CSV table of C-alpha atoms in Angstrom, one decimal:
chain,number,residue,atom,x,y,z
A,17,MET,CA,6.5,-91.8,81.4
A,18,GLU,CA,4.3,-88.7,80.9
A,19,ILE,CA,2.4,-88.7,84.2
A,20,PRO,CA,2.4,-84.8,84.6
A,21,ARG,CA,1.0,-84.4,81.1
A,22,HIS,CA,-1.8,-86.9,81.7
A,23,TRP,CA,-2.7,-85.2,84.9
A,24,ARG,CA,-2.6,-81.7,83.3
A,25,LEU,CA,-4.9,-82.7,80.5
A,26,LYS,CA,-7.4,-84.8,82.5
A,27,GLN,CA,-10.4,-82.4,82.2
A,28,GLN,CA,-10.2,-81.9,78.5
A,29,ARG,CA,-9.6,-85.6,78.0
A,30,TYR,CA,-12.2,-87.0,80.4
A,31,ALA,CA,-15.0,-84.5,79.7
A,32,LEU,CA,-14.2,-82.6,76.6
A,33,VAL,CA,-13.7,-79.3,78.6
A,34,GLY,CA,-12.4,-76.6,76.3
A,35,GLU,CA,-12.9,-72.8,76.4
A,36,VAL,CA,-15.3,-70.2,75.2
A,37,CYS,CA,-14.1,-66.8,74.0
A,38,PRO,CA,-15.6,-63.9,76.0
A,39,HIS,CA,-15.2,-61.5,73.1
A,40,CYS,CA,-16.6,-63.4,70.1
A,41,GLU,CA,-18.3,-66.4,71.7
A,42,GLY,CA,-16.1,-68.8,69.7
A,43,LYS,CA,-15.8,-72.3,71.2
A,44,ILE,CA,-12.2,-73.5,71.5
A,45,PHE,CA,-10.9,-77.1,71.7
A,46,PRO,CA,-8.3,-78.0,72.8
A,47,PRO,CA,-8.1,-75.1,75.2
A,48,ARG,CA,-5.2,-72.7,74.4
A,49,ASP,CA,-6.2,-69.5,76.2
A,50,VAL,CA,-6.1,-67.4,73.0
A,51,CYS,CA,-9.1,-67.3,70.7
A,52,PRO,CA,-8.2,-68.7,67.2
A,53,HIS,CA,-11.1,-66.6,65.8
A,54,CYS,CA,-10.4,-63.1,67.2
A,55,SER,CA,-7.0,-63.5,68.9
A,56,GLY,CA,-8.5,-62.2,72.2
A,57,GLU,CA,-7.7,-63.8,75.5
A,58,ALA,CA,-10.0,-66.7,76.2
A,59,LYS,CA,-9.7,-68.6,79.5
A,60,THR,CA,-13.3,-69.4,80.4
A,61,PRO,CA,-13.8,-73.1,80.6
A,62,TYR,CA,-16.6,-74.6,78.4
A,63,ALA,CA,-17.9,-78.2,78.5
A,64,PHE,CA,-18.7,-79.4,75.0
A,65,SER,CA,-21.9,-81.4,74.5
A,66,GLY,CA,-19.9,-84.3,73.0
A,67,ARG,CA,-22.1,-84.4,69.9
A,68,GLY,CA,-20.7,-84.2,66.4
A,69,GLU,CA,-20.3,-85.9,63.1
A,70,VAL,CA,-17.5,-87.7,61.3
A,71,TYR,CA,-15.7,-85.2,59.1
A,72,SER,CA,-13.1,-87.7,57.8
A,73,TYR,CA,-11.7,-91.0,59.0
A,74,THR,CA,-9.0,-93.7,58.4
A,75,ARG,CA,-8.4,-97.2,59.5
A,76,ILE,CA,-5.2,-97.9,61.5
A,77,SER,CA,-3.9,-101.5,61.2
A,78,ASP,CA,-0.4,-100.9,62.5
A,79,GLY,CA,-0.7,-98.8,65.6
A,80,PRO,CA,2.0,-96.6,66.9
A,81,ALA,CA,3.8,-97.2,70.3
A,82,GLY,CA,1.3,-97.7,73.0
A,83,PHE,CA,-1.5,-98.5,70.6
A,84,GLU,CA,-0.2,-101.8,69.2
A,85,GLU,CA,-2.7,-103.9,71.0
A,86,SER,CA,-5.6,-101.6,70.0
A,87,ALA,CA,-5.2,-102.1,66.3
A,88,PRO,CA,-7.0,-102.4,64.0
A,89,TYR,CA,-9.0,-99.3,65.0
A,90,THR,CA,-10.6,-96.3,63.3
A,91,ILE,CA,-9.5,-92.8,63.9
A,92,ALA,CA,-11.6,-89.8,62.9
A,93,LEU,CA,-11.7,-86.1,62.6
A,94,VAL,CA,-14.9,-85.3,64.4
A,95,LYS,CA,-16.7,-82.0,63.7
A,96,LEU,CA,-18.2,-81.0,67.1
A,97,GLU,CA,-21.6,-79.5,67.2
A,98,GLU,CA,-20.1,-76.3,68.6
A,99,GLY,CA,-17.6,-76.0,65.7
A,100,PRO,CA,-14.1,-77.3,66.6
A,101,LEU,CA,-12.6,-80.3,64.8
A,102,VAL,CA,-11.0,-82.9,67.1
A,103,THR,CA,-9.0,-86.1,66.3
A,104,ALA,CA,-10.2,-89.1,68.2
A,105,GLN,CA,-10.6,-92.9,68.0
A,106,LEU,CA,-14.1,-94.2,67.1
A,107,THR,CA,-15.2,-97.0,69.4
A,108,ASP,CA,-18.2,-99.4,69.8
A,109,LEU,CA,-18.5,-99.7,66.0
A,110,GLY,CA,-19.3,-103.4,66.4
A,111,GLY,CA,-18.4,-103.9,62.7
A,112,GLN,CA,-20.7,-101.2,61.5
A,113,PRO,CA,-19.4,-99.2,58.5
A,114,VAL,CA,-18.3,-95.6,59.1
A,115,ASP,CA,-19.6,-92.8,56.8
A,116,ILE,CA,-18.6,-89.2,56.5
A,117,GLY,CA,-21.3,-87.2,58.2
A,118,MET,CA,-22.2,-90.1,60.6
A,119,PRO,CA,-23.5,-88.7,63.9
A,120,VAL,CA,-21.3,-89.6,66.8
A,121,GLU,CA,-21.2,-88.9,70.6
A,122,MET,CA,-18.4,-88.6,73.0
A,123,VAL,CA,-17.6,-91.4,75.5
A,124,THR,CA,-14.8,-91.6,78.0
A,125,ARG,CA,-12.7,-94.7,77.5
A,126,ARG,CA,-9.3,-96.3,78.2
A,127,ILE,CA,-6.9,-94.8,75.7
A,128,ARG,CA,-3.7,-96.8,76.7
A,129,SER,CA,-1.4,-97.7,79.5
A,130,ASP,CA,1.4,-95.3,80.2
A,131,GLY,CA,4.2,-97.8,79.7
A,132,ASP,CA,3.5,-101.4,80.5
A,133,GLU,CA,0.7,-103.0,82.6
A,134,ARG,CA,2.3,-101.5,85.7
A,135,GLY,CA,1.8,-98.0,84.4
A,136,MET,CA,-1.1,-95.6,85.0
A,137,ILE,CA,-4.2,-96.1,82.8
A,138,VAL,CA,-4.8,-93.1,80.6
A,139,TYR,CA,-8.5,-92.3,80.1
A,140,GLY,CA,-9.9,-89.9,77.5
A,141,TYR,CA,-12.5,-89.1,74.9
A,142,LYS,CA,-13.5,-91.3,72.0
A,143,PHE,CA,-16.6,-91.2,69.9
A,144,ARG,CA,-19.2,-93.8,69.1
A,145,PRO,CA,-22.2,-93.9,66.8
A,146,VAL,CA,-25.1,-92.1,68.4
A,147,MET,CA,-27.2,-94.6,70.3
A,148,ALA,CA,-30.7,-94.9,68.8
A,149,ALA,CA,-33.4,-94.8,71.4
A,150,GLN,CA,-36.2,-97.4,71.1
A,151,ALA,CA,-39.6,-96.0,70.0
B,6,MET,CA,-32.8,-122.6,108.5
B,7,GLU,CA,-32.5,-120.6,111.8
B,8,SER,CA,-35.0,-117.9,112.5
B,9,THR,CA,-33.6,-114.6,111.3
B,10,ASN,CA,-36.6,-112.3,110.9
B,11,ALA,CA,-38.1,-109.4,112.6
B,12,SER,CA,-39.8,-111.5,115.2
B,13,THR,CA,-36.4,-112.3,116.8
B,14,ALA,CA,-36.1,-110.7,120.2
B,15,ASN,CA,-32.9,-108.7,119.4
B,16,PHE,CA,-34.1,-107.3,116.0
B,17,PRO,CA,-33.0,-103.7,116.0
B,18,GLY,CA,-35.5,-102.4,113.4
B,19,LEU,CA,-35.3,-101.3,109.8
B,20,LEU,CA,-32.8,-98.5,108.7
B,21,LYS,CA,-34.7,-95.3,108.3
B,22,PRO,CA,-33.0,-92.0,107.8
B,23,ALA,CA,-33.9,-89.0,110.0
B,24,ARG,CA,-34.7,-87.0,106.9
B,25,PRO,CA,-36.8,-88.7,104.2
B,26,VAL,CA,-34.7,-89.5,101.1
B,27,GLY,CA,-35.1,-91.1,97.7
B,28,PHE,CA,-33.5,-91.6,94.3
B,29,THR,CA,-33.5,-88.3,92.4
B,30,GLY,CA,-31.7,-89.8,89.4
B,31,TYR,CA,-30.6,-93.2,88.0
B,32,GLY,CA,-28.6,-94.4,85.1
B,33,ALA,CA,-27.7,-97.8,83.6
B,34,TYR,CA,-24.9,-99.0,81.4
B,35,VAL,CA,-24.5,-102.2,79.4
B,36,PRO,CA,-21.6,-102.6,77.0
B,37,ARG,CA,-22.3,-103.4,73.3
B,38,TYR,CA,-20.8,-106.9,73.0
B,39,ARG,CA,-22.5,-110.2,73.8
B,40,LEU,CA,-21.0,-113.6,74.3
B,41,PRO,CA,-23.7,-116.2,73.6
B,42,ASN,CA,-23.7,-119.2,76.0
B,43,SER,CA,-23.6,-121.4,72.9
B,44,GLU,CA,-20.0,-120.0,72.2
B,45,VAL,CA,-18.8,-121.0,75.7
B,46,ALA,CA,-20.4,-124.4,75.3
B,47,ARG,CA,-18.8,-124.8,71.8
B,48,ILE,CA,-15.3,-124.4,73.2
B,49,TRP,CA,-15.6,-126.3,76.5
B,50,THR,CA,-18.4,-128.9,76.4
B,51,ASP,CA,-20.4,-130.9,74.0
B,52,ALA,CA,-23.6,-129.1,75.1
B,53,LYS,CA,-25.4,-126.5,73.0
B,54,GLY,CA,-26.0,-123.8,75.7
B,55,GLY,CA,-25.8,-122.8,79.3
B,56,PRO,CA,-28.1,-121.1,81.9
B,57,VAL,CA,-28.6,-117.8,80.0
B,58,LYS,CA,-28.9,-116.8,76.4
B,59,GLU,CA,-25.9,-114.5,76.4
B,60,LYS,CA,-23.8,-112.2,78.6
B,61,ALA,CA,-22.7,-108.6,78.1
B,62,VAL,CA,-19.0,-108.1,77.5
B,63,THR,CA,-17.0,-104.9,77.5
B,64,GLY,CA,-15.1,-103.7,74.5
B,65,PRO,CA,-11.3,-103.6,74.8
B,66,ASP,CA,-11.3,-100.0,75.9
B,67,GLU,CA,-13.8,-100.3,78.7
B,68,ASP,CA,-13.6,-101.1,82.5
B,69,VAL,CA,-15.4,-100.3,85.7
B,70,ILE,CA,-14.3,-96.6,85.5
B,71,THR,CA,-15.5,-96.0,82.0
B,72,MET,CA,-18.8,-97.8,82.5
B,73,SER,CA,-19.4,-95.9,85.8
B,74,ILE,CA,-18.7,-92.6,84.0
B,75,GLU,CA,-21.5,-93.3,81.5
B,76,ALA,CA,-24.0,-94.6,84.1
B,77,ALA,CA,-23.2,-91.6,86.3
B,78,ARG,CA,-23.8,-89.2,83.4
B,79,ASN,CA,-27.1,-90.8,82.8
B,80,ALA,CA,-28.0,-90.4,86.5
B,81,ILE,CA,-27.1,-86.7,86.5
B,82,ALA,CA,-29.1,-86.1,83.3
B,83,ARG,CA,-32.2,-87.7,84.9
B,84,ALA,CA,-31.7,-85.9,88.3
B,85,GLY,CA,-31.2,-82.6,86.4
B,86,ILE,CA,-28.8,-81.3,89.0
B,87,SER,CA,-25.3,-79.8,88.7
B,88,PRO,CA,-22.7,-82.5,89.5
B,89,LEU,CA,-21.2,-79.9,91.9
B,90,LEU,CA,-24.1,-80.6,94.3
B,91,LEU,CA,-22.9,-84.2,94.8
B,92,ARG,CA,-21.2,-84.6,98.2
B,93,ALA,CA,-20.1,-88.2,97.6
B,94,VAL,CA,-19.2,-90.6,94.8
B,95,TRP,CA,-19.0,-94.2,96.0
B,96,ILE,CA,-18.4,-97.1,93.7
B,97,GLY,CA,-18.9,-100.7,94.6
B,98,SER,CA,-17.2,-103.3,92.5
B,99,GLU,CA,-15.0,-106.4,92.6
B,100,SER,CA,-13.3,-105.4,89.4
B,101,HIS,CA,-11.8,-102.0,90.1
B,102,PRO,CA,-9.1,-101.4,87.4
B,103,TYR,CA,-6.5,-100.6,90.0
B,104,ALA,CA,-5.7,-102.5,93.1
B,105,VAL,CA,-4.6,-99.2,94.6
B,106,LYS,CA,-5.9,-95.9,93.1
B,107,PRO,CA,-9.6,-95.2,93.5
B,108,SER,CA,-12.0,-95.6,90.6
B,109,SER,CA,-14.2,-93.0,92.3
B,110,THR,CA,-11.8,-90.1,91.9
B,111,VAL,CA,-11.5,-90.6,88.1
B,112,VAL,CA,-15.3,-90.9,87.8
B,113,ALA,CA,-15.9,-87.8,90.0
B,114,GLU,CA,-13.4,-85.8,87.9
B,115,ALA,CA,-15.0,-87.0,84.6
B,116,ILE,CA,-18.5,-86.1,85.7
B,117,GLY,CA,-17.4,-82.7,87.2
B,118,ALA,CA,-18.2,-83.5,90.8
B,119,SER,CA,-14.7,-82.8,92.2
B,120,PRO,CA,-13.2,-81.7,94.5
B,121,HIS,CA,-15.6,-81.0,97.5
B,122,ILE,CA,-16.7,-84.7,97.9
B,123,GLN,CA,-16.3,-87.9,99.7
B,124,ALA,CA,-15.0,-90.6,97.4
B,125,ALA,CA,-14.1,-94.2,97.9
B,126,ASP,CA,-14.3,-97.6,96.3
B,127,LEU,CA,-16.2,-100.4,98.1
B,128,GLU,CA,-15.8,-104.1,97.8
B,129,PHE,CA,-18.4,-106.6,99.0
B,130,ALA,CA,-18.6,-109.1,96.1
B,131,CYS,CA,-22.0,-108.5,94.4
B,132,LYS,CA,-23.3,-106.3,97.3
B,133,ALA,CA,-20.9,-103.5,97.1
B,134,GLY,CA,-23.1,-101.3,94.9
B,135,THR,CA,-26.1,-101.5,97.3
B,136,GLU,CA,-23.8,-100.9,100.2
B,137,ALA,CA,-22.6,-97.7,98.5
B,138,ILE,CA,-26.3,-96.7,98.1
B,139,VAL,CA,-27.0,-97.4,101.8
B,140,ALA,CA,-24.0,-95.2,102.8
B,141,ALA,CA,-25.3,-92.4,100.5
B,142,ILE,CA,-28.7,-92.7,102.2
B,143,GLY,CA,-27.0,-92.2,105.6
B,144,LEU,CA,-25.1,-89.1,104.3
B,145,VAL,CA,-28.2,-87.5,102.8
B,146,GLY,CA,-30.6,-88.8,105.5
B,147,SER,CA,-28.6,-87.3,108.3
B,148,GLY,CA,-28.7,-83.9,106.6
B,149,MET,CA,-24.9,-83.8,106.1
B,150,ALA,CA,-25.4,-83.7,102.3
B,151,ASP,CA,-28.2,-82.9,99.8
B,152,TYR,CA,-27.0,-85.3,97.1
B,153,ALA,CA,-24.7,-88.3,97.0
B,154,MET,CA,-24.0,-90.9,94.3
B,155,GLY,CA,-23.8,-94.7,94.8
B,156,ILE,CA,-22.6,-96.9,91.9
B,157,GLY,CA,-22.5,-100.7,91.4
B,158,MET,CA,-20.5,-101.8,88.4
B,159,ASP,CA,-18.5,-104.9,87.4
B,160,THR,CA,-16.6,-106.5,84.6
B,161,ALA,CA,-17.0,-109.9,86.3
B,162,GLN,CA,-14.3,-112.5,86.2
B,163,GLY,CA,-15.1,-116.0,85.0
B,164,LYS,CA,-12.4,-118.6,84.9
B,165,PRO,CA,-12.3,-120.2,81.4
B,166,ALA,CA,-14.3,-123.4,81.4
B,167,ASP,CA,-15.8,-122.7,84.8
B,168,ALA,CA,-19.5,-122.7,85.3
B,169,LEU,CA,-19.3,-118.9,85.9
B,170,GLU,CA,-17.9,-118.3,82.5
B,171,TYR,CA,-21.5,-118.6,81.1
B,172,THR,CA,-22.9,-115.8,83.2
B,173,ALA,CA,-20.1,-113.5,84.5
B,174,GLY,CA,-21.1,-110.3,82.6
B,175,CYS,CA,-20.3,-106.6,82.5
B,176,GLY,CA,-22.5,-103.6,83.4
B,177,GLY,CA,-24.2,-101.8,86.3
B,178,ALA,CA,-25.9,-98.7,87.4
B,179,ALA,CA,-25.5,-95.3,89.2
B,180,TYR,CA,-28.0,-93.8,91.6
B,181,ILE,CA,-28.2,-90.3,93.0
B,182,ILE,CA,-29.7,-90.2,96.5
B,183,GLY,CA,-31.3,-86.9,97.4
B,184,PRO,CA,-34.1,-85.3,99.5
B,185,ALA,CA,-37.5,-87.0,99.3
B,186,GLU,CA,-39.2,-83.9,97.9
B,187,ASP,CA,-36.9,-84.1,94.8
B,188,ALA,CA,-37.1,-87.9,94.4
B,189,LEU,CA,-38.4,-89.9,91.5
B,190,CYS,CA,-38.5,-92.9,93.8
B,191,LEU,CA,-38.8,-92.8,97.6
B,192,ILE,CA,-36.6,-95.0,99.8
B,193,GLU,CA,-38.8,-95.9,102.7
B,194,SER,CA,-36.3,-98.1,104.5
B,195,THR,CA,-33.5,-100.6,104.1
B,196,TYR,CA,-32.5,-103.6,106.0
B,197,SER,CA,-29.2,-105.6,105.7
B,198,TYR,CA,-28.4,-109.1,106.8
B,199,VAL,CA,-24.7,-110.1,106.9
B,200,THR,CA,-22.8,-113.2,108.1
B,201,ASP,CA,-19.4,-114.7,107.6
B,202,THR,CA,-20.1,-117.3,104.9
B,203,PRO,CA,-17.4,-118.9,102.8
B,204,ASP,CA,-19.3,-119.3,99.5
B,205,PHE,CA,-17.1,-117.4,97.0
B,206,TRP,CA,-13.9,-115.4,97.1
B,207,ARG,CA,-10.9,-114.2,95.1
B,208,ARG,CA,-7.6,-113.8,96.9
B,209,ALA,CA,-5.4,-110.8,96.3
B,210,GLU,CA,-3.5,-110.9,93.0
B,211,GLN,CA,-5.6,-113.9,91.8
B,212,LYS,CA,-7.1,-113.5,88.4
B,213,TYR,CA,-10.2,-115.7,89.0
B,214,PRO,CA,-12.5,-116.4,91.9
B,215,GLU,CA,-13.1,-119.7,93.7
B,216,HIS,CA,-16.4,-121.3,94.9
B,217,GLY,CA,-16.7,-122.7,98.4
B,218,GLN,CA,-17.8,-126.3,97.8
B,219,ARG,CA,-21.6,-126.4,98.2
B,220,PHE,CA,-22.0,-123.1,100.0
B,221,THR,CA,-23.4,-121.3,97.0
B,222,GLY,CA,-27.1,-122.0,97.2
B,223,ASP,CA,-29.0,-122.5,100.5
B,224,PRO,CA,-26.4,-121.4,103.1
B,225,ALA,CA,-25.4,-118.3,101.1
B,226,TYR,CA,-27.8,-116.8,98.4
B,227,PHE,CA,-31.1,-118.1,99.8
B,228,LYS,CA,-30.4,-117.7,103.5
B,229,HIS,CA,-29.4,-114.0,103.1
B,230,ILE,CA,-31.8,-113.0,100.4
B,231,LEU,CA,-34.8,-114.6,102.2
B,232,ALA,CA,-33.7,-113.3,105.6
B,233,ALA,CA,-33.4,-109.7,104.3
B,234,ALA,CA,-36.6,-109.8,102.4
B,235,GLU,CA,-38.7,-111.5,105.0
B,236,THR,CA,-37.5,-109.1,107.7
B,237,MET,CA,-38.2,-106.1,105.5
B,238,MET,CA,-41.7,-107.3,104.7
B,239,GLU,CA,-42.5,-108.4,108.3
B,240,ALA,CA,-41.2,-105.2,109.9
B,241,SER,CA,-42.9,-103.0,107.4
B,242,GLY,CA,-46.2,-104.9,107.6
B,243,THR,CA,-46.2,-105.7,103.8
B,244,LYS,CA,-46.8,-108.8,101.9
B,245,ALA,CA,-45.7,-109.9,98.4
B,246,SER,CA,-49.0,-108.7,96.8
B,247,ASP,CA,-48.3,-105.1,98.0
B,248,TYR,CA,-45.4,-104.8,95.6
B,249,GLN,CA,-45.8,-104.2,91.8
B,250,TYR,CA,-42.2,-105.2,91.2
B,251,ALA,CA,-39.5,-107.2,93.0
B,252,VAL,CA,-35.8,-107.3,92.0
B,253,PHE,CA,-33.4,-109.9,93.4
B,254,HIS,CA,-29.7,-110.4,92.9
B,255,GLN,CA,-29.5,-112.6,89.8
B,256,PRO,CA,-26.4,-114.8,89.4
B,257,ASN,CA,-28.5,-117.0,87.1
B,258,PRO,CA,-32.3,-117.1,86.2
B,259,LYS,CA,-33.2,-119.9,88.7
B,260,PHE,CA,-32.0,-118.4,92.0
B,261,PRO,CA,-34.1,-115.2,91.8
B,262,GLN,CA,-37.1,-117.2,90.5
B,263,ARG,CA,-36.9,-119.6,93.4
B,264,ALA,CA,-36.4,-116.8,96.0
B,265,ALA,CA,-39.4,-114.9,94.5
B,266,ALA,CA,-41.6,-118.0,94.6
B,267,THR,CA,-40.6,-118.8,98.2
B,268,LEU,CA,-41.5,-115.2,99.3
B,269,GLY,CA,-44.9,-115.4,97.5
B,270,PHE,CA,-44.1,-113.3,94.4
B,271,LYS,CA,-45.6,-114.2,91.1
B,272,PRO,CA,-43.4,-114.4,88.0
B,273,GLU,CA,-44.9,-111.2,86.5
B,274,GLN,CA,-43.6,-109.2,89.5
B,275,ILE,CA,-40.0,-110.1,88.8
B,276,SER,CA,-39.9,-110.5,85.0
B,277,THR,CA,-39.3,-106.7,84.3
B,278,GLY,CA,-36.1,-106.6,86.5
B,279,LEU,CA,-34.8,-110.1,85.6
B,280,LEU,CA,-32.1,-109.2,83.1
B,281,VAL,CA,-29.6,-112.0,83.7
B,282,PRO,CA,-30.9,-114.1,80.7
B,283,VAL,CA,-29.8,-111.3,78.3
B,284,ILE,CA,-26.9,-109.6,79.9
B,285,GLY,CA,-25.6,-112.2,82.4
B,286,ASN,CA,-24.7,-111.6,86.0
B,287,THR,CA,-23.3,-108.1,86.4
B,288,TYR,CA,-22.2,-108.8,90.0
B,289,ALA,CA,-22.3,-105.5,92.0
B,290,GLY,CA,-24.5,-104.1,89.2
B,291,ALA,CA,-26.9,-107.0,89.0
B,292,ALA,CA,-29.8,-106.1,91.4
B,293,ILE,CA,-29.5,-102.3,90.7
B,294,ILE,CA,-29.5,-102.6,86.9
B,295,GLY,CA,-32.6,-104.7,87.3
B,296,LEU,CA,-34.1,-101.8,89.2
B,297,THR,CA,-33.2,-99.3,86.4
B,298,ALA,CA,-35.2,-101.5,84.0
B,299,VAL,CA,-38.2,-101.4,86.4
B,300,LEU,CA,-37.9,-97.6,86.9
B,301,ASP,CA,-37.9,-97.2,83.1
B,302,VAL,CA,-41.5,-98.5,83.0
B,303,ALA,CA,-42.9,-98.1,86.6
B,304,GLN,CA,-45.9,-95.9,87.3
B,305,PRO,CA,-46.2,-93.3,90.2
B,306,GLY,CA,-47.3,-95.1,93.3
B,307,ASP,CA,-45.8,-98.5,92.4
B,308,ARG,CA,-44.1,-100.2,95.3
B,309,ILE,CA,-40.8,-102.1,94.6
B,310,LEU,CA,-38.8,-104.5,96.7
B,311,MET,CA,-35.1,-104.8,95.8
B,312,VAL,CA,-32.8,-107.3,97.5
B,313,SER,CA,-29.1,-107.6,96.6
B,314,TYR,CA,-26.8,-110.4,97.6
B,315,GLY,CA,-23.0,-110.4,97.9
B,316,SER,CA,-20.9,-113.4,98.6
B,317,GLY,CA,-19.1,-113.6,101.8
B,318,ALA,CA,-22.0,-112.8,102.6
B,319,GLY,CA,-24.9,-110.5,102.9
B,320,SER,CA,-28.1,-109.0,101.5
B,321,ASP,CA,-29.5,-105.4,101.4
B,322,ALA,CA,-33.2,-105.1,101.1
B,323,PHE,CA,-34.9,-101.8,99.9
B,324,SER,CA,-38.5,-100.8,100.2
B,325,LEU,CA,-39.2,-98.3,97.4
B,326,VAL,CA,-42.2,-96.2,96.2
B,327,VAL,CA,-42.2,-94.5,92.8
B,328,THR,CA,-43.3,-90.9,92.6
B,329,ASP,CA,-44.8,-88.8,89.8
B,330,LYS,CA,-41.4,-87.2,89.0
B,331,ILE,CA,-40.5,-90.5,87.3
B,332,LEU,CA,-42.7,-89.5,84.3
B,333,GLU,CA,-40.7,-86.3,83.4
B,334,ARG,CA,-37.2,-87.7,84.2
B,335,ARG,CA,-36.9,-91.2,82.8
B,336,ASP,CA,-36.7,-90.0,79.2
B,337,ARG,CA,-33.8,-87.7,79.9
B,338,ALA,CA,-31.2,-90.5,79.4
B,339,THR,CA,-30.7,-93.8,77.6
B,340,LYS,CA,-33.0,-96.5,78.9
B,341,THR,CA,-31.8,-100.0,80.0
B,342,ALA,CA,-33.8,-101.6,77.2
B,343,ASP,CA,-32.0,-99.5,74.7
B,344,TYR,CA,-28.6,-100.6,76.0
B,345,ILE,CA,-29.8,-104.2,75.8
B,346,ALA,CA,-31.2,-103.8,72.3
B,347,ARG,CA,-27.8,-102.4,71.1
B,348,ARG,CA,-26.0,-105.8,70.8
B,349,THR,CA,-23.2,-107.2,68.7
B,350,PRO,CA,-22.6,-110.9,69.3
B,351,ILE,CA,-18.9,-112.0,69.4
B,352,ASP,CA,-17.2,-115.3,69.2
B,353,TYR,CA,-15.1,-116.9,71.9
B,354,GLY,CA,-11.9,-115.7,70.2
B,355,ASN,CA,-12.9,-112.0,70.3
B,356,TYR,CA,-14.2,-112.5,73.9
B,357,VAL,CA,-10.7,-113.8,74.9
B,358,ARG,CA,-9.1,-110.8,73.3
B,359,TYR,CA,-11.6,-108.1,74.6
B,360,ARG,CA,-11.5,-109.4,78.1
B,361,GLY,CA,-7.7,-109.5,78.2
B,362,LYS,CA,-7.3,-113.2,78.6
B,363,LEU,CA,-4.6,-113.4,76.0
B,364,ALA,CA,-1.0,-113.0,77.2
B,365,LEU,CA,0.6,-110.9,74.5
B,366,ARG,CA,4.0,-110.7,76.3
């Protein structure tokens, strides 16, 4: 049971809220209060756009504890438009192949249940192929 | 049918807010997957199809909370306001993920509207979404708030092999109600008609709903839809030809078509908002996602009649007029037709898995 952790991380997980460095303008995700670029203190919240591209990916067919029922699924390193690299599941692939460089966008989805079906539902970011608008 | 309309002596009048209000933003959501009716028929009958072509189905990581978050983000993008200006987030659904723990707090947190808000989950079968909107009209129309959000969203439950399994779909819409001067669509008035009618229910802790013998059609859907629509039209001095579009709750294609014809609407007035053939019945989302499809194409000055229906039972009628702000705002978010066009058909096996109908332990 990790209820305090889920609660503490809700803003970054639900809405991809990280930080921006007031000294060098570097965008930081996940938030860590110290800028990895200039080592200055960085506590200003910053909501990422959610747009990015697939930097690398792999297919999970044997999921770890809590993810057994999700497998098979694809997990990716996503290079956000603003710079940081985040690890997340890809979703809504609908059988479409994944390519490095594929444009993706953040969506908030169910990640897993904390424990069994009596536990709290953990929501967080995943990425899906960018939706093409009709002409 | 007993007389129910505005000519009745004790008719109290339409609901009109003290301060004029309208929709300042709207957003739809339809999940990617589709279960064709032919798949349901293949498993359970010798027939080739059912009442609709296919229904929208959530992926395994979606529910009313995640779908509401996306629709709400679309609504905020169209409204062009900070989510901190919202004073309420109300979600109507009959498939909230928790029995106890509000969907609305998770959605409000995800869209950045917390913490200075009203938040609650509503349940009134398929009418809960429009009830949330009427409540938001009251909050904004009284001057207590400038902006409030009403959402109707469902992952409808259909018992395997039941007639509802062909149509019980997933999806819905979010609306931001705000002052009329900022509205892309004015809400002139609403009128609701509610009685205790035993047509459809789901008891606590039951997985699937039950139908009340032969209550579904005339004593339930048609009585309430027609009473609400006729009263709205009579009290506002309008007739069917005054509306460019009409949207009715759509549990199947036939019911809204018959209701529209009875009220004097032509098929072309309801075709734009009639989505049930391609996404199924999205319950609390059904009427209001039909309206998002209409707003995606309507022109300033167009008049729209929307009438929801929820079992148990009741209907909310809305008289709406599109403003010129629609032209600059509707392209700011994904349109309903784009969500419908993004479709991946699945077979019955994947449907059973995605919708959690398999007991894995």
